[in-house]
Each structure stands twice: as structure tokens, then as C-alpha cells.
Amino acid sequence: MNTAASENSVSKTKLDTKLLVGTLLFCLFNKPALALADDAQELAAIKAQMRLLAAQVEAIEQRQAKRQGLKKTQTALAGKGRHNTGLAGGKTATAALGSGPADPAIRFSPDTPPASVAQAGGLPLRSHGSGTNPFGFEWLPASQEVVGHPRSAMDLASSSPSSITQTSVDHLPPVFTIGGISVKLGGFVELSNIARDSNMTAGPATAWGNFPYANNPNHGLSEERISAQLSRMSVLMEANPRKDIRLQAYIETDFGGAAGTSNSVQISGYTPRMRQGYFTFTQKDWGFHLLMGQAWSLVTNYSKGLLPRQEQLPAVTDNNQIPGIAFTRVPQIRIGKDWHEKYWLGLSIEDPQGTVDASTFSKSCSPNGSSFSGSSVPAGYGQSGTSCAYYQNSGGVLLNSGTHYTDNPAPDIVLKAAADTSFGHYEVFGLGRWFRSLSVMPGESTTRKHTHFGGGVGAGLTTPLGTKKLQLAGNILAGEGVGRYGPSLLPDTTLNSRGQLTPVPEIIGSLGLIGHPSKSVLLYTYGGVETAGRKSYMGNDGHQYGYGVSDLNLSGCSIEFGSCNAQTHTLASLTAGGWWHFMEGHYGSMMAGLQYTYIRKFAFKGNDGFGNSVSPTTFGNTVYVTFRYFPFQ
């Protein structure tokens, strides 16, 4: 036993000796720069918080003084020489929640890292440029962080308030800087209660064209959903290399994605998605603007110039806007020019995608070993044989394999001119599109390539109606093959007797009134319409094919479980709603919204099988009750 105890004592002595030697070596050779750098960054953050607390004290005292009928200014308060606690120079300050300029009695030494850190060459943490903290990271000084921060960045006086339609990040102060780049954060947390009188089995985005006819049991079967999917986050990064140059990068995301495992049974695990992600370059002296990335299409109506985040979007809750609003949100390259920020010209090259209606072509044909999918096309009047048309593929790498993508030969091109005047904002534009298909003609074994041109012209306006408290906003787009740009997604094209994609004539338009009875309330009403024309041919068998045909038997559209293959002619809608900004402060802001939309869907006429005309129609009602919390505003 004594021998064992002696051996344990010797082992313990050896271990203690090793620990002592290791500790001495670590202290001798390890420089304290890293710890000092962390201390400097933490100290700067603490000082920023102290400045904010001092400003909040000032705001509460001013509000208390006003309640007592006194008019205290910052100079008068400073002249009283109040005693403050525990801050620099032995002076003190009380802490409470509020807002206002920093207390002039509070002083801090510059937020400079210790000399040993600045001189520590080769260390991973170093100051960059004019930055005073490692990695060039700096919390903003009090002059920008507190004094320049308004009580709220909410502005409901606009016809399209960015706090509702976007994230209002442009109107917020930077949160921090990294090197020469300032970083702003925006967004909101949303909860919406959605009620529809027909079951769409849809989240907070209504597929307006899918309201069912009476043959569908979902017609008249009400739907109730509560969703937080539209909670949104954005980051705006800005830099000014020169006085006349501005660089910006903007990323915006929400949770509107639905992966294969997403469900609402126990955990509503809906996935983040990219709404917008682009960068811009602006040369102010030249009036030159460049945008690259995913953004709202140049087709979208604007409220000012042709600048991103200035889109004239209706202040609605539904993520699919309302029928009649022309828009897409797609990758693009945009070049713009302004003259004194009054007249604007923009050219945008945008990611293409088409929609095809092949509902009257019942048979499909796909060549062996090909991902192409297409339709069997009956011969036209006076022709013989049947053609095969191919126009889409299943998604490949980094695309959705569960959907189809059309074979696009060229990007969509938009050219727009706009003017900002004392009487409002006005714009006109032209849109060019191309549609391509392959076809195998009767008696042939190889494909022929066909490309058809589509597009249209449009206009938009945003103007006050005699007073700033009432505004009028409207847009229109008319052409062939423009259905993609409407929320109802009417088809861009259909097939002709030779298996070629032919554009469908369409009109998309809306008109809205936006009112501001008070600074905290916004009211709106919109009317919208989307309508398609006929594009069909008479087959050799005596039946019509294409879109807008008039010889379909539609008698089952009004009978539950009846057969109904009606084609949509027109969707008309009326929307009314409003927002109330009912709470604000340095803790953020809250808004409540209420919206109602009535939609009417009309189909092309058919027959009841006995020679009598049939005109199927249906309707839908949607109500949103929404709450949003804006932590950055």
C-alpha cells in the first residue's frame, strides 16, 4: 500500500510539473493582442448602448415635461447640470426607455483598439482602411445611430408605402459598417388569418384563376388558414467609392417556399426562398443606372423614376397581388438613364418562361429517350395526318424537377420611358417575347423548329387627385402572349394545326384609389381585369382546337362531379382594404391590416350537348386579417 501511494504521489508531481511548464510557455509566447481586440470591440458595443440609453432618458423626460405643460429643450436640460451616474468623466445618467438626442454630458474616449493590437503584425485581427475595429467592423457613432434616427421610418403617405409593399429598408439608418460598406436591416414578422369561401388549399397567395366551378366539391367549401409564411427579412449594403458613385446590394427573402417534406400537420416547416437578390451601380453625374440580379420586372408600374424598391405595388396582403396588376419578379440585366431625375429611360433583358394551354389536345406524345413532353395535334381543315408538338422539358439541375420549363430561344425584352412631373408619375413601355416549339409533321420522322414573336405595349400612372391625401394609380398591358405578367396566369400561347406555339391576345389592367385620412391610416380600393381572346383553328374532324373554342360541351360545369373543361375568358376583381399603424417606438412598430377581394371568373361560351349555349361562371371571396411587427422601424 505504501509503495502504491508513493507511486501516485510521484505521478501527480510529474503531472503538476508538466502543467506548470505548459502554462509558463503559453504565457511567454502568446501575445495578448487577440484578447485586447475582443475587448475593444466589446467596449465599443457597450458604449453605443450607453449612448442609446442616455438618449432614451432624454426623450422620456421631455415627454414628462410636456405633460406638465412645460417646454423643455435639450439646451435647458443641459444647463440644469443634472447629476448623472457612472459614465465618463465621473458624470452620471439615468437609464430608461425612450428616444431622442444623446445627452451632451456624456463623453467617451475614441473607440480605438489598443496599440498592441494595431502593431501586432501578421495577426488575423487587424484594422482595415479607416475602420477602428477588427475586420473593419464598426458600430455606428452616436451622431448617426441616435441623433439621426427618426422616431419611426413608417410613412403611409405614399400611394405604395415601401414599409408595406417592400421592407422600407432605404429609409432606415445603417446598423453597422464593414470597411467602407454600410449595412441596413429591414423586414417584418407577419401573421395572417385567411378565409376563402371556396377551398383553394392555398397559403397566403391566392391562385386567382383557380376558383372552382360548381362541378367541383371545393366550390362553396370554405377554407380557413393562419400563416406566418410571409414574414420577411432584407439586407441592403451600400458603398460610395466616390461622391458621384453609389454601389448597392439588396437581398430579400421570406418563407413562401414549400419543400417536399413541408406540411401543416404538426410542424409548419415551410422553407425560405429568394424574393429579390441584386446589385446596382449608379453614376449620378451621368444619370446612369445598372441593375443585375433578381428583381421586379421593368414591366411593373413604378411610383418614382425606374429605380428598384420604388415599384408602384398595391398595398395588399395577398402575396399574389390582385388580378390586373402586371408584374413578374425574375433575374434580369437592366440599364437605365435619367435626365435630372425627371425623365427616365430603361432597357431590361429578363429571364423568359412561357405558359401553354393544350387542354383541347387530349393525347400526348414524347419521343423515346427524351425529356421533351408535348401534345398530339389533330390536322386542320383540309389537311391530313396528325402532328406532334414539343415545347417543354422537366426541370434539370438546380431547377424544380416536379415542373416543366418551356424551350425559350431568347430573353424577354422591356423598353420603358417614364416622367416625374408636378402632376404625378407617368410611363409607357414595350415588351418583346419569343416562343419556340419543335414539331414532327405528318409522314415525317424529324423535327422542325418554329419560333413565334409575341409581346405588347403598356402604360402606367400614379398621380394625386387634388390633394396629397388621395391618389390614383393605374396600369395596363395589352398584346399577344403576355398572360405570364398577370397574377391570374392566363396562357401565353396555344398550338396551331402545324404544332407551332401561337400567342394568345390578352389585356391586363387595374385602377386604384389610395387614401390617407390620417398619418397612421391608409385605405385603398382596386378594380382589376384580365381577359383573353380566341386563338383556335377548325380541325379536319369538324371540332375546334386551341384556346377560346366555342364547341365544348360545358353542361357539367354546373353539376357536382360533372365534367367541365371550360377555358377562362375573363377575370374581374374588386379589392378594398386598409392598414392601421397603431404602435411605434424604439422597440419597433406594429400595423394591422384588413382586406377583402371579390373575384368573378367567366369562361368562353360552349354548349349543353343539345345545341343550347352555355356560359359557365363562378365567383370567390377572400378576406385577410393581418398583423405585422417591424422591429427595425
Tab-separated table of N, CA, C and O in Angstrom, residues 115-205:
chain	number	residue	atom	x	y	z
A	115	ALA	N	-2.895	49.827	-28.624
A	115	ALA	CA	-1.729	49.962	-29.501
A	115	ALA	C	-1.114	48.618	-29.816
A	115	ALA	O	-0.634	48.376	-30.913
A	116	SER	N	-1.138	47.721	-28.849
A	116	SER	CA	-0.541	46.409	-29.084
A	116	SER	C	-1.247	45.647	-30.176
A	116	SER	O	-0.664	44.858	-30.888
A	117	VAL	N	-2.575	45.890	-30.332
A	117	VAL	CA	-3.317	45.235	-31.393
A	117	VAL	C	-2.968	45.838	-32.739
A	117	VAL	O	-2.752	45.142	-33.724
A	118	ALA	N	-2.951	47.154	-32.818
A	118	ALA	CA	-2.644	47.812	-34.080
A	118	ALA	C	-1.246	47.488	-34.561
A	118	ALA	O	-0.971	47.455	-35.754
A	119	GLN	N	-0.332	47.242	-33.612
A	119	GLN	CA	1.053	46.983	-34.008
A	119	GLN	C	1.341	45.510	-34.206
A	119	GLN	O	2.431	45.128	-34.580
A	120	ALA	N	0.364	44.667	-33.907
A	120	ALA	CA	0.613	43.221	-33.972
A	120	ALA	C	0.543	42.756	-35.409
A	120	ALA	O	-0.506	42.424	-35.917
A	121	GLY	N	1.656	42.750	-36.082
A	121	GLY	CA	1.677	42.340	-37.475
A	121	GLY	C	1.460	40.855	-37.630
A	121	GLY	O	1.917	40.051	-36.831
A	122	GLY	N	0.762	40.495	-38.713
A	122	GLY	CA	0.553	39.092	-39.027
A	122	GLY	C	-0.556	38.430	-38.255
A	122	GLY	O	-0.825	37.262	-38.471
A	123	LEU	N	-1.247	39.174	-37.339
A	123	LEU	CA	-2.348	38.575	-36.606
A	123	LEU	C	-3.606	38.555	-37.467
A	123	LEU	O	-3.762	39.386	-38.357
A	124	PRO	N	-4.522	37.633	-37.219
A	124	PRO	CA	-5.732	37.553	-38.036
A	124	PRO	C	-6.672	38.719	-37.846
A	124	PRO	O	-7.476	38.998	-38.705
A	125	LEU	N	-6.621	39.428	-36.701
A	125	LEU	CA	-7.494	40.555	-36.453
A	125	LEU	C	-6.724	41.837	-36.658
A	125	LEU	O	-5.791	42.132	-35.920
A	126	ARG	N	-7.132	42.633	-37.661
A	126	ARG	CA	-6.425	43.877	-37.949
A	126	ARG	C	-7.426	44.935	-38.367
A	126	ARG	O	-8.511	44.643	-38.836
A	127	SER	N	-7.022	46.194	-38.223
A	127	SER	CA	-7.858	47.300	-38.690
A	127	SER	C	-7.665	47.466	-40.183
A	127	SER	O	-6.554	47.348	-40.687
A	128	HIS	N	-8.785	47.753	-40.907
A	128	HIS	CA	-8.730	47.920	-42.357
A	128	HIS	C	-9.158	49.322	-42.714
A	128	HIS	O	-10.174	49.812	-42.242
A	129	GLY	N	-8.426	49.989	-43.592
A	129	GLY	CA	-8.798	51.329	-44.037
A	129	GLY	C	-8.898	52.269	-42.864
A	129	GLY	O	-8.037	52.335	-41.994
A	130	SER	N	-10.037	53.019	-42.858
A	130	SER	CA	-10.255	53.972	-41.792
A	130	SER	C	-10.997	53.357	-40.630
A	130	SER	O	-11.349	54.016	-39.676
A	131	GLY	N	-11.296	52.063	-40.705
A	131	GLY	CA	-12.032	51.404	-39.636
A	131	GLY	C	-11.223	51.352	-38.361
A	131	GLY	O	-9.990	51.359	-38.366
A	132	THR	N	-11.918	51.296	-37.237
A	132	THR	CA	-11.244	51.301	-35.955
A	132	THR	C	-11.359	49.977	-35.238
A	132	THR	O	-10.859	49.835	-34.133
A	133	ASN	N	-12.020	49.018	-35.828
A	133	ASN	CA	-12.200	47.735	-35.179
A	133	ASN	C	-11.730	46.611	-36.083
A	133	ASN	O	-11.565	46.789	-37.293
A	134	PRO	N	-11.460	45.423	-35.521
A	134	PRO	CA	-11.011	44.293	-36.348
A	134	PRO	C	-11.965	44.026	-37.503
A	134	PRO	O	-13.160	44.171	-37.384
A	135	PHE	N	-11.401	43.603	-38.626
A	135	PHE	CA	-12.136	43.311	-39.862
A	135	PHE	C	-12.830	44.552	-40.421
A	135	PHE	O	-13.707	44.444	-41.254
A	136	GLY	N	-12.487	45.727	-39.966
A	136	GLY	CA	-13.154	46.927	-40.445
A	136	GLY	C	-14.558	47.073	-39.931
A	136	GLY	O	-15.338	47.859	-40.440
A	137	PHE	N	-14.941	46.312	-38.908
A	137	PHE	CA	-16.308	46.333	-38.385
A	137	PHE	C	-16.451	47.458	-37.372
A	137	PHE	O	-15.634	47.601	-36.474
A	138	GLU	N	-17.489	48.281	-37.531
A	138	GLU	CA	-17.732	49.376	-36.609
A	138	GLU	C	-19.210	49.516	-36.330
A	138	GLU	O	-20.025	49.480	-37.242
A	139	TRP	N	-19.558	49.661	-35.032
A	139	TRP	CA	-20.894	50.125	-34.700
A	139	TRP	C	-20.949	51.596	-35.029
A	139	TRP	O	-19.957	52.312	-34.909
A	140	LEU	N	-22.101	52.080	-35.455
A	140	LEU	CA	-22.204	53.470	-35.872
A	140	LEU	C	-22.064	54.404	-34.682
A	140	LEU	O	-22.526	54.106	-33.579
A	141	PRO	N	-21.422	55.564	-34.880
A	141	PRO	CA	-21.316	56.548	-33.803
A	141	PRO	C	-22.674	57.130	-33.458
A	141	PRO	O	-23.631	57.013	-34.214
A	142	ALA	N	-22.717	57.826	-32.327
A	142	ALA	CA	-23.996	58.351	-31.844
A	142	ALA	C	-24.626	59.332	-32.805
A	142	ALA	O	-25.839	59.436	-32.906
A	143	SER	N	-23.803	60.073	-33.558
A	143	SER	CA	-24.355	61.081	-34.470
A	143	SER	C	-25.232	60.451	-35.533
A	143	SER	O	-26.193	61.039	-35.994
A	144	GLN	N	-24.898	59.198	-35.936
A	144	GLN	CA	-25.728	58.518	-36.924
A	144	GLN	C	-26.728	57.588	-36.265
A	144	GLN	O	-27.830	57.403	-36.724
A	145	GLU	N	-26.318	57.012	-35.150
A	145	GLU	CA	-27.124	55.951	-34.566
A	145	GLU	C	-28.322	56.475	-33.804
A	145	GLU	O	-29.372	55.858	-33.782
A	146	VAL	N	-28.176	57.638	-33.155
A	146	VAL	CA	-29.243	58.137	-32.300
A	146	VAL	C	-29.812	59.438	-32.805
A	146	VAL	O	-30.991	59.559	-33.086
A	147	VAL	N	-28.943	60.435	-32.996
A	147	VAL	CA	-29.436	61.757	-33.350
A	147	VAL	C	-30.149	61.739	-34.678
A	147	VAL	O	-31.197	62.345	-34.864
A	148	GLY	N	-29.597	60.986	-35.657
A	148	GLY	CA	-30.199	60.977	-36.989
A	148	GLY	C	-31.332	59.989	-37.152
A	148	GLY	O	-31.882	59.843	-38.226
A	149	HIS	N	-31.694	59.280	-36.087
A	149	HIS	CA	-32.735	58.261	-36.191
A	149	HIS	C	-34.082	58.890	-35.860
A	149	HIS	O	-34.314	59.315	-34.748
A	150	PRO	N	-35.013	58.971	-36.821
A	150	PRO	CA	-36.346	59.492	-36.510
A	150	PRO	C	-37.092	58.522	-35.607
A	150	PRO	O	-36.701	57.378	-35.434
A	151	ARG	N	-38.184	58.981	-35.044
A	151	ARG	CA	-38.960	58.133	-34.156
A	151	ARG	C	-39.482	56.900	-34.887
A	151	ARG	O	-39.607	55.848	-34.319
A	152	SER	N	-39.789	57.062	-36.163
A	152	SER	CA	-40.285	55.919	-36.919
A	152	SER	C	-39.986	56.132	-38.388
A	152	SER	O	-40.015	57.250	-38.887
A	153	ALA	N	-39.651	55.024	-39.078
A	153	ALA	CA	-39.425	55.097	-40.519
A	153	ALA	C	-40.701	54.801	-41.288
A	153	ALA	O	-40.675	54.709	-42.505
A	154	MET	N	-41.815	54.614	-40.617
A	154	MET	CA	-43.085	54.362	-41.278
A	154	MET	C	-43.568	55.617	-41.996
A	154	MET	O	-43.541	56.706	-41.433
A	155	ASP	N	-43.987	55.441	-43.225
A	155	ASP	CA	-44.544	56.545	-43.994
A	155	ASP	C	-45.698	55.999	-44.820
A	155	ASP	O	-45.501	55.376	-45.849
A	156	LEU	N	-46.916	56.244	-44.345
A	156	LEU	CA	-48.098	55.763	-45.050
A	156	LEU	C	-48.678	56.803	-45.986
A	156	LEU	O	-49.774	56.627	-46.505
A	157	ALA	N	-47.955	57.917	-46.212
A	157	ALA	CA	-48.459	58.980	-47.083
A	157	ALA	C	-48.289	58.635	-48.552
A	157	ALA	O	-48.882	59.266	-49.414
A	158	SER	N	-47.489	57.627	-48.860
A	158	SER	CA	-47.239	57.244	-50.249
A	158	SER	C	-48.399	56.422	-50.799
A	158	SER	O	-49.155	55.807	-50.055
A	159	SER	N	-48.518	56.405	-52.130
A	159	SER	CA	-49.528	55.548	-52.762
A	159	SER	C	-49.120	54.084	-52.728
A	159	SER	O	-49.946	53.193	-52.907
A	160	SER	N	-47.833	53.826	-52.494
A	160	SER	CA	-47.322	52.461	-52.376
A	160	SER	C	-46.262	52.451	-51.281
A	160	SER	O	-45.060	52.432	-51.566
A	161	PRO	N	-46.662	52.493	-50.014
A	161	PRO	CA	-45.691	52.598	-48.915
A	161	PRO	C	-44.714	51.427	-48.904
A	161	PRO	O	-45.127	50.273	-48.882
A	162	SER	N	-43.441	51.741	-48.947
A	162	SER	CA	-42.440	50.673	-49.011
A	162	SER	C	-42.410	49.838	-47.741
A	162	SER	O	-41.959	48.705	-47.759
A	163	SER	N	-42.889	50.390	-46.619
A	163	SER	CA	-42.940	49.594	-45.397
A	163	SER	C	-43.930	48.443	-45.534
A	163	SER	O	-43.800	47.428	-44.860
A	164	ILE	N	-44.904	48.571	-46.428
A	164	ILE	CA	-45.900	47.520	-46.650
A	164	ILE	C	-45.542	46.690	-47.876
A	164	ILE	O	-45.508	45.457	-47.823
A	165	THR	N	-45.264	47.340	-48.992
A	165	THR	CA	-45.047	46.617	-50.237
A	165	THR	C	-43.638	46.048	-50.354
A	165	THR	O	-43.427	45.055	-51.040
A	166	GLN	N	-42.660	46.697	-49.751
A	166	GLN	CA	-41.285	46.197	-49.763
A	166	GLN	C	-40.870	45.936	-48.317
A	166	GLN	O	-41.589	45.280	-47.593
A	167	THR	N	-39.752	46.468	-47.879
A	167	THR	CA	-39.359	46.365	-46.470
A	167	THR	C	-38.885	47.698	-45.914
A	167	THR	O	-38.404	47.758	-44.791
A	168	SER	N	-39.009	48.776	-46.700
A	168	SER	CA	-38.682	50.130	-46.255
A	168	SER	C	-37.246	50.263	-45.758
A	168	SER	O	-36.937	51.122	-44.959
A	169	VAL	N	-36.378	49.416	-46.254
A	169	VAL	CA	-35.012	49.410	-45.747
A	169	VAL	C	-34.251	50.680	-46.133
A	169	VAL	O	-33.324	51.105	-45.430
A	170	ASP	N	-34.632	51.324	-47.231
A	170	ASP	CA	-33.920	52.533	-47.666
A	170	ASP	C	-34.063	53.668	-46.664
A	170	ASP	O	-33.192	54.527	-46.578
A	171	HIS	N	-35.162	53.714	-45.931
A	171	HIS	CA	-35.438	54.821	-45.026
A	171	HIS	C	-34.882	54.581	-43.627
A	171	HIS	O	-35.114	55.384	-42.731
A	172	LEU	N	-34.170	53.475	-43.425
A	172	LEU	CA	-33.639	53.149	-42.113
A	172	LEU	C	-32.163	53.516	-42.019
A	172	LEU	O	-31.449	53.505	-43.028
A	173	PRO	N	-31.689	53.846	-40.814
A	173	PRO	CA	-30.260	54.141	-40.655
A	173	PRO	C	-29.453	52.857	-40.699
A	173	PRO	O	-29.970	51.776	-40.376
A	174	PRO	N	-28.181	52.925	-41.098
A	174	PRO	CA	-27.333	51.728	-41.064
A	174	PRO	C	-27.194	51.198	-39.645
A	174	PRO	O	-27.152	51.960	-38.683
A	175	VAL	N	-27.138	49.883	-39.525
A	175	VAL	CA	-26.948	49.264	-38.220
A	175	VAL	C	-25.466	49.185	-37.874
A	175	VAL	O	-25.059	49.419	-36.749
A	176	PHE	N	-24.644	48.871	-38.880
A	176	PHE	CA	-23.204	48.825	-38.666
A	176	PHE	C	-22.522	48.989	-40.018
A	176	PHE	O	-23.174	49.016	-41.073
A	177	THR	N	-21.213	49.130	-39.981
A	177	THR	CA	-20.421	49.227	-41.194
A	177	THR	C	-19.358	48.152	-41.187
A	177	THR	O	-18.877	47.737	-40.125
A	178	ILE	N	-18.984	47.690	-42.366
A	178	ILE	CA	-17.871	46.759	-42.545
A	178	ILE	C	-16.958	47.386	-43.587
A	178	ILE	O	-17.298	47.444	-44.769
A	179	GLY	N	-15.804	47.879	-43.140
A	179	GLY	CA	-14.948	48.624	-44.046
A	179	GLY	C	-15.667	49.870	-44.512
A	179	GLY	O	-16.153	50.662	-43.706
A	180	GLY	N	-15.790	50.037	-45.829
A	180	GLY	CA	-16.498	51.186	-46.377
A	180	GLY	C	-17.932	50.891	-46.743
A	180	GLY	O	-18.561	51.673	-47.460
A	181	ILE	N	-18.486	49.763	-46.275
A	181	ILE	CA	-19.842	49.350	-46.628
A	181	ILE	C	-20.748	49.502	-45.416
A	181	ILE	O	-20.458	48.988	-44.341
A	182	SER	N	-21.851	50.222	-45.594
A	182	SER	CA	-22.845	50.323	-44.537
A	182	SER	C	-23.914	49.255	-44.751
A	182	SER	O	-24.249	48.921	-45.893
A	183	VAL	N	-24.430	48.717	-43.663
A	183	VAL	CA	-25.377	47.612	-43.713
A	183	VAL	C	-26.672	48.026	-43.019
A	183	VAL	O	-26.651	48.451	-41.861
A	184	LYS	N	-27.784	47.912	-43.753
A	184	LYS	CA	-29.103	48.213	-43.215
A	184	LYS	C	-29.934	46.931	-43.182
A	184	LYS	O	-29.863	46.126	-44.110
A	185	LEU	N	-30.706	46.779	-42.134
A	185	LEU	CA	-31.574	45.621	-41.995
A	185	LEU	C	-33.030	46.058	-42.031
A	185	LEU	O	-33.393	47.090	-41.459
A	186	GLY	N	-33.849	45.299	-42.702
A	186	GLY	CA	-35.273	45.601	-42.787
A	186	GLY	C	-36.090	44.327	-42.760
A	186	GLY	O	-35.560	43.224	-42.858
A	187	GLY	N	-37.383	44.502	-42.627
A	187	GLY	CA	-38.267	43.349	-42.658
A	187	GLY	C	-39.340	43.415	-41.597
A	187	GLY	O	-39.473	44.404	-40.873
A	188	PHE	N	-40.113	42.348	-41.507
A	188	PHE	CA	-41.193	42.294	-40.542
A	188	PHE	C	-41.564	40.840	-40.267
A	188	PHE	O	-41.231	39.930	-41.033
A	189	VAL	N	-42.231	40.637	-39.141
A	189	VAL	CA	-42.828	39.345	-38.803
A	189	VAL	C	-44.330	39.481	-39.003
A	189	VAL	O	-44.939	40.425	-38.479
A	190	GLU	N	-44.905	38.571	-39.773
A	190	GLU	CA	-46.322	38.687	-40.138
A	190	GLU	C	-47.111	37.468	-39.686
A	190	GLU	O	-46.617	36.340	-39.703
A	191	LEU	N	-48.340	37.722	-39.301
A	191	LEU	CA	-49.314	36.658	-39.062
A	191	LEU	C	-50.600	37.044	-39.773
A	191	LEU	O	-51.165	38.103	-39.512
A	192	SER	N	-51.049	36.182	-40.689
A	192	SER	CA	-52.275	36.445	-41.444
A	192	SER	C	-53.298	35.351	-41.193
A	192	SER	O	-52.959	34.161	-41.176
A	193	ASN	N	-54.533	35.771	-41.018
A	193	ASN	CA	-55.668	34.853	-40.969
A	193	ASN	C	-56.404	34.982	-42.301
A	193	ASN	O	-56.861	36.069	-42.670
A	194	ILE	N	-56.504	33.886	-43.043
A	194	ILE	CA	-57.025	33.904	-44.401
A	194	ILE	C	-58.311	33.093	-44.462
A	194	ILE	O	-58.339	31.934	-44.023
A	195	ALA	N	-59.346	33.689	-44.985
A	195	ALA	CA	-60.623	32.993	-45.141
A	195	ALA	C	-61.087	33.107	-46.587
A	195	ALA	O	-61.122	34.203	-47.148
A	196	ARG	N	-61.406	31.974	-47.210
A	196	ARG	CA	-61.930	31.951	-48.578
A	196	ARG	C	-63.225	31.146	-48.578
A	196	ARG	O	-63.341	30.159	-47.851
A	197	ASP	N	-64.171	31.550	-49.407
A	197	ASP	CA	-65.448	30.825	-49.426
A	197	ASP	C	-65.423	29.626	-50.362
A	197	ASP	O	-66.396	28.880	-50.443
A	198	SER	N	-64.334	29.442	-51.097
A	198	SER	CA	-64.100	28.210	-51.858
A	198	SER	C	-62.730	27.678	-51.469
A	198	SER	O	-61.785	28.453	-51.285
A	199	ASN	N	-62.635	26.385	-51.333
A	199	ASN	CA	-61.396	25.780	-50.859
A	199	ASN	C	-60.353	25.768	-51.978
A	199	ASN	O	-60.510	25.071	-52.979
A	200	MET	N	-59.267	26.529	-51.789
A	200	MET	CA	-58.178	26.580	-52.762
A	200	MET	C	-56.995	25.731	-52.312
A	200	MET	O	-56.054	25.522	-53.078
A	201	THR	N	-57.022	25.285	-51.055
A	201	THR	CA	-55.897	24.579	-50.439
A	201	THR	C	-54.612	25.355	-50.721
A	201	THR	O	-53.634	24.825	-51.243
A	202	ALA	N	-54.635	26.633	-50.387
A	202	ALA	CA	-53.525	27.533	-50.693
A	202	ALA	C	-53.159	28.334	-49.458
A	202	ALA	O	-53.991	28.612	-48.600
A	203	GLY	N	-51.892	28.717	-49.387
A	203	GLY	CA	-51.406	29.563	-48.312
A	203	GLY	C	-51.732	31.020	-48.581
A	203	GLY	O	-52.738	31.338	-49.235
A	204	PRO	N	-50.872	31.943	-48.130
A	204	PRO	CA	-51.163	33.373	-48.260
A	204	PRO	C	-50.891	33.921	-49.659
A	204	PRO	O	-50.432	35.050	-49.814
A	205	ALA	N	-51.155	33.131	-50.673
A	205	ALA	CA	-51.068	33.564	-52.075
A	205	ALA	C	-52.210	32.883	-52.821
A	205	ALA	O	-52.253	31.650	-52.898
